[in-house]
Short mmCIF file of C-alpha atoms in Angstrom, two decimals:
data_model
loop_
_atom_site.label_atom_id
_atom_site.label_comp_id
_atom_site.label_asym_id
_atom_site.label_seq_id
_atom_site.Cartn_x
_atom_site.Cartn_y
_atom_site.Cartn_z
CA UNK I 1 8.85 -41.29 -25.06
CA UNK I 2 11.26 -38.29 -26.31
CA UNK I 3 14.54 -39.75 -25.46
CA UNK I 4 16.03 -43.31 -26.67
CA UNK I 5 17.95 -43.88 -23.39
CA UNK I 6 18.04 -42.27 -19.60
CA UNK I 7 22.02 -40.93 -20.43
CA UNK I 8 20.20 -38.72 -23.73
CA UNK I 9 17.19 -37.60 -20.83
CA UNK I 10 19.83 -36.22 -18.76
CA UNK I 11 21.95 -34.53 -21.52
CA UNK I 12 18.38 -32.87 -23.16
CA UNK I 13 20.73 -32.24 -26.53
CA UNK I 14 23.09 -29.70 -25.56
CA UNK I 15 21.08 -28.21 -23.06
CA UNK I 16 21.14 -30.18 -19.95
CA UNK I 17 22.56 -27.85 -17.52
CA UNK I 18 20.16 -25.01 -18.27
CA UNK I 19 16.78 -27.48 -18.25
CA UNK I 20 18.18 -29.19 -14.67
CA UNK I 21 19.44 -25.96 -13.23
CA UNK I 22 15.87 -24.15 -13.78
CA UNK I 23 13.90 -27.62 -12.58
CA UNK I 24 16.65 -27.98 -9.54
CA UNK I 25 16.20 -23.79 -8.25
CA UNK I 26 12.54 -24.13 -8.50
CA UNK I 27 12.67 -27.56 -6.60
CA UNK I 28 14.85 -26.05 -4.17
CA UNK I 29 12.75 -22.92 -3.70
CA UNK I 30 9.25 -24.73 -3.47
CA UNK I 31 10.66 -27.02 -1.09
CA UNK I 32 11.81 -24.24 1.25
CA UNK I 33 8.57 -22.12 0.87
CA UNK I 34 6.44 -25.46 2.01
CA UNK I 35 8.79 -25.97 4.88
CA UNK I 36 8.99 -22.74 6.03
CA UNK I 37 5.47 -22.20 5.83
CA UNK I 38 4.52 -25.62 8.09
CA UNK I 39 7.28 -24.60 10.41
CA UNK I 40 5.84 -21.02 10.96
CA UNK I 41 2.65 -22.33 11.61
CA UNK I 42 4.22 -24.83 13.89
CA UNK I 43 6.41 -22.48 15.91
CA UNK I 44 3.48 -20.51 16.36
CA UNK I 45 1.11 -23.16 17.34
CA UNK I 46 3.81 -24.41 20.06
CA UNK I 47 4.14 -20.84 21.50
CA UNK I 48 0.51 -20.57 21.69
CA UNK I 49 0.30 -23.83 23.70
CA UNK I 50 3.09 -23.13 25.73
CA UNK I 51 1.18 -19.92 27.02
CA UNK I 52 -2.18 -21.56 27.13
CA UNK I 53 -0.12 -24.45 29.53
CA UNK I 54 1.03 -21.36 31.83
CA UNK I 55 -1.86 -19.83 31.84
CA UNK I 56 -3.96 -23.16 33.11
CA UNK I 57 -1.46 -24.00 35.86
CA UNK I 58 -1.19 -20.14 36.85
CA UNK I 59 -4.71 -20.63 37.93
CA UNK I 60 -4.81 -23.66 39.48
CA UNK I 61 -2.27 -22.37 42.02
CA UNK M 1 -26.42 -15.38 -6.02
CA UNK M 2 -26.13 -17.06 -2.63
CA UNK M 3 -23.07 -14.89 -0.50
CA UNK M 4 -22.79 -16.95 2.65
CA UNK M 5 -19.97 -18.57 1.61
CA UNK M 6 -18.13 -15.07 0.88
CA UNK M 7 -19.13 -14.38 4.59
CA UNK M 8 -18.21 -17.87 5.54
CA UNK M 9 -14.74 -17.13 4.63
CA UNK M 10 -14.40 -13.48 6.02
CA UNK M 11 -15.06 -15.67 9.56
CA UNK M 12 -11.53 -16.22 10.96
CA UNK M 13 -12.22 -19.19 12.81
CA UNK M 14 -14.42 -20.76 9.78
CA UNK M 15 -11.62 -20.18 7.83
CA UNK M 16 -9.28 -21.99 10.00
CA UNK M 17 -11.18 -25.07 10.46
CA UNK M 18 -11.77 -24.98 6.46
CA UNK M 19 -8.14 -24.83 6.10
CA UNK M 20 -7.22 -27.48 8.27
CA UNK M 21 -9.96 -29.73 6.62
CA UNK M 22 -8.82 -28.95 3.18
CA UNK M 23 -5.12 -27.55 2.82
CA UNK M 24 -3.58 -30.71 2.82
CA UNK M 25 -5.46 -32.32 -0.11
CA UNK M 26 -5.12 -29.19 -1.78
CA UNK M 27 -1.50 -29.60 -1.60
CA UNK M 28 -1.24 -33.20 -2.42
CA UNK M 29 -3.63 -32.37 -5.70
CA UNK M 30 -1.15 -30.06 -6.87
CA UNK M 31 2.09 -32.06 -6.12
CA UNK M 32 0.17 -34.86 -7.95
CA UNK M 33 -0.61 -32.12 -11.16
CA UNK M 34 2.70 -30.77 -10.79
CA UNK M 35 4.50 -34.28 -10.98
CA UNK M 36 2.10 -35.80 -14.22
CA UNK M 37 3.19 -32.58 -15.66
CA UNK M 38 7.03 -32.72 -15.35
CA UNK M 39 6.97 -36.15 -16.09
CA UNK M 40 5.06 -35.52 -19.32
CA UNK M 41 6.76 -32.29 -19.95
CA UNK M 42 10.06 -33.78 -19.29
CA UNK M 43 10.20 -36.95 -20.89
CA UNK M 44 7.23 -37.21 -23.69
CA UNK M 45 6.50 -33.58 -25.15
CA UNK M 46 8.44 -32.98 -28.31
CA UNK M 47 11.60 -31.04 -28.47
CA UNK M 48 11.11 -27.81 -30.49
CA UNK M 49 12.65 -27.57 -33.68
CA UNK M 50 14.18 -24.12 -32.74
CA UNK M 51 14.85 -24.09 -29.75
CA UNK M 52 15.80 -27.68 -29.31
CA UNK M 53 15.25 -29.35 -25.40
CA UNK M 54 15.64 -25.79 -23.53
CA UNK M 55 11.95 -25.46 -24.74
CA UNK M 56 10.97 -27.51 -21.51
CA UNK M 57 11.75 -24.94 -19.55
CA UNK M 58 8.14 -23.58 -20.42
CA UNK M 59 6.95 -25.92 -17.57
CA UNK M 60 8.52 -23.83 -15.15
CA UNK M 61 8.46 -20.86 -16.83
CA UNK M 62 4.98 -20.04 -17.61
CA UNK M 63 3.21 -21.46 -14.60
CA UNK M 64 5.65 -19.30 -12.04
CA UNK M 65 4.77 -15.89 -14.94
CA UNK M 66 1.16 -17.04 -14.46
CA UNK M 67 1.10 -17.45 -10.96
CA UNK M 68 3.02 -13.92 -10.43
CA UNK M 69 0.29 -12.18 -12.17
CA UNK M 70 -2.65 -13.80 -10.80
CA UNK M 71 -1.23 -13.28 -7.25
CA UNK M 72 -0.56 -9.72 -7.92
CA UNK M 73 -4.31 -9.53 -9.46
CA UNK M 74 -5.48 -11.25 -5.99
CA UNK M 75 -3.62 -8.74 -4.04
CA UNK M 76 -4.96 -5.79 -5.63
CA UNK M 77 -8.39 -7.56 -5.16
CA UNK M 78 -7.81 -7.99 -1.60
CA UNK M 79 -6.92 -4.54 -1.44
CA UNK M 80 -9.83 -3.05 -2.55
CA UNK M 81 -12.11 -5.55 -0.55
CA UNK M 82 -10.39 -4.41 2.63
CA UNK M 83 -10.62 -0.90 1.80
CA UNK M 84 -14.49 -0.78 0.60
CA UNK M 85 -15.79 -3.44 3.45
CA UNK M 86 -12.88 -3.36 6.11
CA UNK M 87 -13.07 -7.31 5.72
CA UNK M 88 -10.69 -8.85 8.47
CA UNK M 89 -9.44 -11.63 6.14
CA UNK M 90 -8.27 -9.34 3.47
CA UNK M 91 -4.86 -8.05 4.68
CA UNK M 92 -4.38 -11.63 6.32
CA UNK M 93 -4.56 -13.13 3.14
CA UNK M 94 -2.66 -10.31 1.25
CA UNK M 95 0.01 -10.91 4.09
CA UNK M 96 0.17 -14.17 3.78
CA UNK M 97 0.49 -14.07 -0.55
CA UNK M 98 2.99 -11.11 -0.97
CA UNK M 99 6.21 -13.10 -0.26
CA UNK M 100 4.74 -16.22 -2.43
CA UNK M 101 3.87 -14.01 -5.15
CA UNK M 102 7.58 -12.41 -5.08
CA UNK M 103 8.96 -15.85 -5.28
CA UNK M 104 6.67 -16.97 -8.18
CA UNK M 105 8.19 -13.56 -9.79
CA UNK M 106 11.49 -14.63 -9.30
CA UNK M 107 10.97 -18.41 -10.41
CA UNK M 108 10.04 -16.29 -13.79
CA UNK M 109 12.82 -14.52 -13.64
CA UNK M 110 15.16 -16.89 -12.87
CA UNK M 111 13.74 -19.43 -15.51
CA UNK M 112 13.42 -16.90 -18.09
CA UNK M 113 17.29 -15.80 -17.76
CA UNK M 114 18.74 -19.14 -18.03
CA UNK M 115 16.56 -19.94 -20.76
CA UNK M 116 17.61 -16.79 -22.73
CA UNK M 117 21.11 -18.28 -22.45
CA UNK M 118 20.53 -21.20 -24.93
CA UNK M 119 18.14 -19.37 -27.21
CA UNK M 120 19.33 -15.58 -27.38
CA UNK M 121 23.05 -16.38 -26.61
CA UNK M 122 22.72 -13.97 -23.10
CA UNK M 123 21.34 -14.12 -19.50
CA UNK M 124 19.21 -11.32 -19.96
CA UNK M 125 17.60 -9.46 -22.73
CA UNK M 126 15.53 -6.23 -22.13
CA UNK M 127 12.42 -8.33 -23.85
CA UNK M 128 8.79 -7.08 -22.83
CA UNK M 129 7.76 -10.21 -21.04
CA UNK M 130 10.96 -10.67 -18.70
CA UNK M 131 10.82 -6.71 -18.49
CA UNK M 132 7.52 -6.57 -17.10
CA UNK M 133 8.18 -9.49 -14.66
CA UNK M 134 10.78 -7.37 -13.27
CA UNK M 135 8.70 -4.39 -12.87
CA UNK M 136 6.05 -6.86 -11.20
CA UNK M 137 8.44 -8.35 -8.98
CA UNK M 138 10.04 -5.07 -7.61
CA UNK M 139 6.27 -4.19 -7.04
CA UNK M 140 6.02 -7.28 -4.95
CA UNK M 141 9.38 -6.21 -3.04
CA UNK M 142 7.30 -3.15 -2.68
CA UNK M 143 4.49 -4.47 -1.02
CA UNK M 144 6.72 -6.99 1.23
CA UNK M 145 8.98 -4.56 2.19
CA UNK M 146 5.50 -1.98 3.44
CA UNK M 147 4.01 -5.15 5.22
CA UNK M 148 7.45 -4.99 7.42
CA UNK M 149 7.90 -1.80 8.08
CA UNK M 150 5.00 -0.25 10.48
CA UNK M 151 4.86 -1.53 13.86
CA UNK M 152 1.49 -0.90 13.67
CA UNK M 153 -0.31 -3.40 12.13
CA UNK M 154 -3.51 -1.68 11.03
CA UNK M 155 -1.38 0.76 9.36
CA UNK M 156 0.26 -1.81 8.02
CA UNK M 157 -2.58 -3.23 6.25
CA UNK M 158 -4.26 -0.23 4.93
CA UNK M 159 -0.93 0.95 3.50
CA UNK M 160 -0.29 -2.65 1.77
CA UNK M 161 -3.84 -2.44 0.35
CA UNK M 162 -3.14 0.99 -0.81
CA UNK M 163 -0.15 0.49 -3.05
CA UNK M 164 -1.80 -2.92 -4.02
CA UNK M 165 -4.86 -1.03 -5.21
CA UNK M 166 -2.13 1.71 -7.20
CA UNK M 167 -0.30 -1.22 -8.38
CA UNK M 168 -3.69 -2.73 -9.65
CA UNK M 169 -4.59 0.01 -11.87
CA UNK M 170 -0.96 0.79 -12.86
CA UNK M 171 -0.59 -2.95 -14.11
CA UNK M 172 -1.82 -2.55 -17.51
CA UNK M 173 -0.49 0.95 -17.74
CA UNK M 174 3.12 -0.71 -17.15
CA UNK M 175 2.36 -3.64 -19.66
CA UNK M 176 1.40 -1.66 -22.20
CA UNK M 177 3.82 0.88 -21.75
CA UNK M 178 6.80 -1.90 -21.31
CA UNK M 179 5.40 -3.64 -25.00
CA UNK M 180 5.49 -0.44 -26.64
CA UNK M 181 9.06 0.72 -25.31
CA UNK M 182 9.84 -3.05 -26.36
CA UNK M 183 8.76 -2.51 -29.75
CA UNK M 184 11.03 0.71 -30.33
CA UNK M 185 14.05 -0.86 -29.16
CA UNK M 186 14.08 -4.06 -30.69
CA UNK M 187 11.71 -5.68 -33.04
CA UNK M 188 10.74 -9.07 -31.47
CA UNK M 189 12.71 -11.74 -33.14
CA UNK M 190 10.71 -14.65 -31.37
CA UNK M 191 9.26 -14.58 -28.13
CA UNK M 192 9.74 -16.79 -25.36
CA UNK M 193 7.20 -19.16 -24.48
CA UNK M 194 4.77 -18.23 -26.94
CA UNK M 195 4.48 -20.14 -30.09
CA UNK M 196 1.56 -19.46 -32.60
CA UNK M 197 -0.20 -23.11 -32.67
CA UNK M 198 1.25 -25.51 -29.63
CA UNK M 199 1.13 -29.06 -30.32
CA UNK M 200 -1.11 -30.86 -27.69
CA UNK M 201 2.10 -32.67 -26.05
CA UNK M 202 3.51 -29.69 -25.21
CA UNK M 203 -0.03 -27.51 -23.62
CA UNK M 204 -1.09 -30.65 -22.01
CA UNK M 205 1.66 -31.24 -19.75
CA UNK M 206 1.92 -27.56 -19.76
CA UNK M 207 -1.87 -27.43 -18.26
CA UNK M 208 -1.16 -29.71 -15.30
CA UNK M 209 1.87 -27.64 -14.34
CA UNK M 210 0.21 -24.76 -14.15
CA UNK M 211 -3.17 -26.28 -12.46
CA UNK M 212 -0.52 -28.04 -10.08
CA UNK M 213 1.37 -24.53 -9.20
CA UNK M 214 -1.83 -23.14 -8.35
CA UNK M 215 -2.95 -25.75 -5.95
CA UNK M 216 0.32 -25.50 -4.16
CA UNK M 217 0.04 -22.03 -3.99
CA UNK M 218 -3.53 -21.92 -2.90
CA UNK M 219 -2.72 -24.26 -0.21
CA UNK M 220 0.79 -22.68 1.24
CA UNK M 221 -1.33 -19.21 1.00
CA UNK M 222 -3.90 -20.93 3.70
CA UNK M 223 -1.44 -22.21 5.71
CA UNK M 224 0.45 -18.61 6.12
CA UNK M 225 -3.29 -17.49 6.82
CA UNK M 226 -3.54 -19.98 9.47
CA UNK M 227 -0.39 -18.72 10.99
CA UNK M 228 -0.96 -14.85 10.73
CA UNK M 229 -4.54 -15.91 12.49
CA UNK M 230 -3.08 -17.86 14.73
CA UNK M 231 -0.51 -14.45 15.64
CA UNK M 232 -3.33 -12.03 14.95
CA UNK M 233 -6.21 -13.18 17.03
CA UNK M 234 -4.17 -15.09 19.82
CA UNK M 235 -6.38 -13.64 22.51
CA UNK M 236 -9.75 -15.31 20.85
CA UNK M 237 -11.02 -18.20 22.53
CA UNK M 238 -11.62 -20.39 19.73
CA UNK M 239 -7.90 -19.87 18.97
CA UNK M 240 -7.09 -21.45 22.25
CA UNK M 241 -9.49 -24.20 21.83
CA UNK M 242 -7.67 -24.89 17.96
CA UNK M 243 -4.43 -24.46 19.91
CA UNK M 244 -5.34 -26.93 22.45
CA UNK M 245 -7.10 -29.61 19.81
CA UNK M 246 -3.81 -29.36 17.93
CA UNK M 247 -1.76 -30.28 20.82
CA UNK M 248 2.16 -29.88 20.65
CA UNK P 1 -9.42 27.99 8.94
CA UNK P 2 -10.59 28.70 5.45
CA UNK P 3 -9.22 27.40 1.88
CA UNK P 4 -7.39 30.94 1.38
CA UNK P 5 -5.87 31.25 4.56
CA UNK P 6 -4.37 27.60 4.26
CA UNK P 7 -3.08 28.71 0.21
CA UNK P 8 -1.58 32.16 2.22
CA UNK P 9 -0.16 29.91 5.35
CA UNK P 10 1.43 27.12 2.64
CA UNK P 11 2.78 29.64 0.48
CA UNK P 12 4.68 31.59 2.87
CA UNK P 13 5.91 28.26 4.25
CA UNK P 14 7.30 27.64 0.81
CA UNK P 15 8.81 30.76 0.94
CA UNK P 16 10.79 30.11 4.15
CA UNK P 17 11.76 26.86 3.18
CA UNK P 18 13.59 28.13 -0.15
CA UNK P 19 16.77 25.75 0.85
CA UNK P 20 14.40 22.49 -0.14
CA UNK P 21 13.86 23.99 -3.51
CA UNK P 22 17.74 24.58 -4.12
CA UNK P 23 18.44 21.26 -2.56
CA UNK P 24 16.52 19.59 -5.03
CA UNK P 25 17.72 21.68 -8.03
CA UNK P 26 21.13 20.66 -6.77
CA UNK P 27 20.33 16.75 -6.72
CA UNK P 28 19.15 17.34 -9.90
CA UNK P 29 22.14 19.00 -11.48
CA UNK P 30 24.38 16.17 -9.43
CA UNK P 31 22.66 13.20 -11.33
CA UNK P 32 22.93 14.83 -14.26
CA UNK P 33 26.59 15.08 -13.97
CA UNK P 34 26.94 11.48 -12.96
CA UNK P 35 26.11 10.62 -16.52
CA UNK P 36 29.07 12.05 -18.65
CA UNK P 37 31.26 11.22 -15.77
CA UNK P 38 30.34 7.74 -15.09
CA UNK P 39 28.96 6.61 -18.67
CA UNK P 40 30.48 8.73 -21.61
CA UNK P 41 30.76 12.46 -21.85
CA UNK P 42 30.83 12.89 -25.69
CA UNK P 43 28.24 14.24 -27.71
CA UNK P 44 27.58 11.16 -29.57
CA UNK P 45 26.35 9.19 -26.48
CA UNK P 46 24.90 12.24 -24.61
CA UNK P 47 22.82 13.33 -27.24
CA UNK P 48 20.36 10.53 -27.73
CA UNK P 49 20.13 9.70 -24.06
CA UNK P 50 19.69 13.03 -23.14
CA UNK P 51 15.91 13.03 -22.63
CA UNK P 52 16.40 9.53 -20.70
CA UNK P 53 19.05 11.41 -18.19
CA UNK P 54 16.88 14.36 -17.37
CA UNK P 55 13.85 12.71 -16.30
CA UNK P 56 15.83 9.61 -14.59
CA UNK P 57 17.33 12.81 -12.52
CA UNK P 58 13.54 14.70 -12.62
CA UNK P 59 12.00 11.79 -11.34
CA UNK P 60 14.55 11.30 -8.53
CA UNK P 61 14.40 14.66 -7.64
CA UNK P 62 10.80 14.91 -7.76
CA UNK P 63 10.23 12.10 -5.34
CA UNK P 64 12.53 13.10 -2.98
CA UNK P 65 11.13 16.59 -2.56
CA UNK P 66 7.30 15.47 -2.51
CA UNK P 67 8.43 12.52 0.18
CA UNK P 68 8.88 15.06 2.80
CA UNK P 69 5.50 16.98 1.85
CA UNK P 70 4.03 16.13 5.01
CA UNK P 71 7.11 15.75 7.76
CA UNK P 72 6.92 18.81 8.98
CA UNK P 73 3.54 19.53 9.22
CA UNK P 74 3.40 15.69 10.96
CA UNK P 75 6.10 16.87 13.36
CA UNK P 76 4.86 19.68 14.67
CA UNK P 77 1.16 18.41 14.91
CA UNK P 78 -0.51 21.24 12.13
CA UNK P 79 -1.04 18.30 9.93
CA UNK P 80 -3.83 17.05 13.03
CA UNK P 81 -5.30 20.49 13.28
CA UNK P 82 -5.52 20.60 9.32
CA UNK P 83 -7.50 17.47 9.50
CA UNK P 84 -9.93 18.49 12.67
CA UNK P 85 -10.37 22.11 10.52
CA UNK P 86 -13.24 20.69 8.65
CA UNK P 87 -11.30 21.32 5.49
CA UNK P 88 -11.70 18.84 2.31
CA UNK P 89 -8.75 17.29 3.16
CA UNK P 90 -7.95 15.86 -0.30
CA UNK P 91 -8.67 19.46 -1.53
CA UNK P 92 -5.70 21.09 1.24
CA UNK P 93 -3.45 18.00 -0.12
CA UNK P 94 -3.93 19.04 -3.71
CA UNK P 95 -3.28 22.61 -2.86
CA UNK P 96 -0.14 21.63 -1.22
CA UNK P 97 0.68 19.48 -4.27
CA UNK P 98 -0.03 22.47 -6.49
CA UNK P 99 2.04 24.59 -4.65
CA UNK P 100 5.20 22.18 -4.23
CA UNK P 101 4.74 21.83 -7.90
CA UNK P 102 5.32 25.27 -8.82
CA UNK P 103 7.76 25.76 -6.47
CA UNK P 104 10.14 22.36 -8.33
CA UNK P 105 8.88 22.27 -11.51
CA UNK P 106 8.81 26.24 -12.42
CA UNK P 107 12.63 26.86 -11.71
CA UNK P 108 13.24 23.63 -12.83
CA UNK P 109 12.10 24.40 -16.21
CA UNK P 110 13.91 27.82 -16.33
CA UNK P 111 16.85 25.91 -15.77
CA UNK P 112 16.29 22.80 -18.43
CA UNK P 113 18.06 25.02 -21.51
CA UNK P 114 21.18 25.45 -19.44
CA UNK P 115 20.95 21.69 -18.84
CA UNK P 116 19.81 20.23 -21.96
CA UNK P 117 23.32 22.05 -23.21
CA UNK P 118 25.24 20.16 -21.03
CA UNK P 119 23.88 17.16 -22.29
CA UNK P 120 24.12 18.57 -25.92
CA UNK P 121 20.66 18.15 -26.51
CA UNK P 122 19.62 20.54 -29.84
CA UNK P 123 17.92 23.32 -29.37
CA UNK P 124 15.19 22.25 -31.61
CA UNK P 125 14.21 19.79 -29.45
CA UNK P 126 14.45 21.26 -26.03
CA UNK P 127 10.56 22.62 -26.41
CA UNK P 128 9.53 18.67 -26.43
CA UNK P 129 11.57 18.04 -23.19
CA UNK P 130 9.76 21.13 -21.64
CA UNK P 131 6.71 19.78 -23.15
CA UNK P 132 6.82 16.41 -21.29
CA UNK P 133 7.95 17.55 -18.06
CA UNK P 134 4.85 19.57 -17.91
CA UNK P 135 2.54 16.80 -18.66
CA UNK P 136 4.09 14.47 -17.27
CA UNK P 137 5.68 15.66 -13.88
CA UNK P 138 2.11 16.27 -12.23
CA UNK P 139 1.53 12.62 -12.45
CA UNK P 140 5.16 12.25 -10.49
CA UNK P 141 4.03 14.36 -7.90
CA UNK P 142 0.26 13.20 -7.60
CA UNK P 143 1.75 9.48 -7.38
CA UNK P 144 4.60 10.48 -5.17
CA UNK P 145 2.15 12.15 -2.59
CA UNK P 146 0.35 8.82 -2.00
CA UNK P 147 3.51 7.21 -0.75
CA UNK P 148 4.64 10.60 1.30
CA UNK P 149 1.19 9.95 2.92
CA UNK P 150 1.60 6.30 3.84
CA UNK P 151 5.12 6.65 5.39
CA UNK P 152 4.22 9.83 7.25
CA UNK P 153 4.61 8.61 10.46
CA UNK P 154 8.12 6.33 9.67
CA UNK P 155 11.45 8.18 10.84
CA UNK P 156 12.95 6.65 8.04
CA UNK P 157 10.81 6.19 5.05
CA UNK P 158 12.91 8.12 1.94
CA UNK P 159 13.93 4.38 0.96
CA UNK P 160 10.57 2.89 1.33
CA UNK P 161 8.85 5.42 -0.55
CA UNK P 162 11.58 5.47 -3.68
CA UNK P 163 11.19 1.27 -2.94
CA UNK P 164 7.24 1.32 -3.69
CA UNK P 165 6.66 4.60 -5.60
CA UNK P 166 9.38 4.24 -8.20
CA UNK P 167 7.54 1.14 -10.32
CA UNK P 168 4.64 3.30 -10.56
CA UNK P 169 6.71 6.35 -12.38
CA UNK P 170 8.21 3.67 -15.09
CA UNK P 171 4.97 4.25 -17.55
CA UNK P 172 5.38 8.17 -17.28
CA UNK P 173 9.39 8.04 -17.80
CA UNK P 174 8.90 5.76 -21.05
CA UNK P 175 6.90 7.81 -22.43
CA UNK P 176 8.08 10.86 -22.07
CA UNK P 177 11.52 9.64 -23.21
CA UNK P 178 9.52 8.13 -26.08
CA UNK P 179 8.25 11.51 -26.90
CA UNK P 180 11.83 13.07 -27.06
CA UNK P 181 13.04 10.22 -29.21
CA UNK P 182 10.47 10.54 -31.72
CA UNK P 183 11.20 14.00 -31.61
CA UNK P 184 15.04 13.32 -32.52
CA UNK P 185 14.25 10.91 -34.95
CA UNK P 186 11.47 13.70 -37.21
CA UNK P 187 8.63 12.17 -36.26
CA UNK P 188 4.98 12.75 -34.63
CA UNK P 189 5.37 13.01 -30.83
CA UNK P 190 1.71 13.90 -30.16
CA UNK P 191 0.53 10.56 -28.99
CA UNK P 192 3.21 9.76 -25.80
CA UNK P 193 2.23 13.65 -25.06
CA UNK P 194 -1.36 12.53 -24.94
CA UNK P 195 -0.67 9.58 -23.07
CA UNK P 196 1.46 11.63 -20.66
CA UNK P 197 -1.60 13.75 -20.44
CA UNK P 198 -3.96 11.03 -19.53
CA UNK P 199 -2.18 9.43 -17.21
CA UNK P 200 -1.29 12.91 -15.38
CA UNK P 201 -5.66 13.08 -15.14
CA UNK P 202 -6.00 9.51 -14.20
CA UNK P 203 -3.29 10.26 -11.50
CA UNK P 204 -5.34 13.38 -10.10
CA UNK P 205 -8.72 11.51 -10.16
CA UNK P 206 -7.06 9.23 -7.80
CA UNK P 207 -4.22 10.37 -5.78
CA UNK P 208 -6.11 13.75 -3.59
CA UNK P 209 -8.65 10.89 -2.18
CA UNK P 210 -6.20 7.99 -1.55
CA UNK P 211 -3.56 10.27 0.11
CA UNK P 212 -6.09 11.47 2.23
CA UNK P 213 -7.19 8.19 3.25
CA UNK P 214 -3.55 7.21 4.03
CA UNK P 215 -2.93 10.40 5.89
CA UNK P 216 -5.99 9.58 8.35
CA UNK P 217 -4.75 6.05 8.61
CA UNK P 218 -0.84 7.23 9.73
CA UNK P 219 -3.02 9.70 12.13
CA UNK P 220 -4.15 6.88 14.35
#
């Protein structure tokens, strides 16, 4: 362990704000990228599914 | 050498199913590696005698910078594959990869700038590394712009491939020229992220975090390629089968 | 159509479009004027910065003039004729490019002594600036052509061309201004000139073929 206590860990010497802001911004971007990727895939699947359902019901008519 | 695996990746249907099977696994492995790297790097790695605890930014900065470079390399190679063999999957790969590479370059720039404040005393220094990542970021923006500027997908694919190939040829020239330019204007006192001898407590977490980043990006690219495939091949019968299989 | 008749018609076209050359030079002059007004008009600033200012202005002016290289031919259909004519496309592109280079760079070089005095560049350095322009500008033209060929079918492609091509201009600008500042410091600058020439030759080897592929992709 490089730190004695949790508050020391948060403070990172005097560099806490720098280290944590980098990790925070990176986290936001990574999560955002994952969410955007997954939602885009889901949206496209949903769209194709609704088209497919429409096609099938039209054929049955 | 057996090239069947290569041809398999050229088949949209085969790739879609492969990505369905392996995407999640790669993603979770990546997250696990990344978290291990973070815990080791934030909690256990020793602080630097010069830079103090700000050195812990390395576990973001170096993987992001490495990914930014490898992604561009991959874009260029995919561009060549597309122009030479007309492989259908190559532009799909490029379309999925380019925005992610841009984000990686941005993360490398952001972490470098924030790291610069405690180390150099300013948010930005025209240091050779930061400058070449900045140029790389601009090149990504160009590729993303060209991918989104054409209504005709075929033309957009070709244009992006040609620009990526030129970029690939230019990358070493730009890197060399920026390093030379940097040595003219300011003799480097000490360079961010580069240590003559890094103790193993530092490079082991770095290795974990780099591998984690690679896996996460691989999984993301697989998923984005699936989306792109669903858009481009929407009339193919295998897509219809996949859509019914996935349900909603 | 033969190469000779193509050359003749292109020369005539450049002659009739004198305004394009004048525009490029005027643009160059405006960019140069921005620096003394926007930053500092004193010789202390301008003398060391002159090489960089001239090169920034030149690369923007060159890229903007190259950007429209195929536009008119595309709009009036003569580009399609050219592809169908059976002439080897990379060579015709090269012919077009050489003519464009002569139309923009030759007058620019003639005016460089004047411009360099506006930026307080010493007379003993002016010939270095001219050498860098002679050796470096072909690369800028050649690389820019690829961008122009790719975006020929776009209505508003100018900003896109600037965005995708300018990063590739950076090495040329770095070595050109490096040569000029080396000359100002009284050092040997032949290495930088050699690199500029090498970049231009590399572009000459790759650009016409790539531009031809790009044009063919844009046409259908």
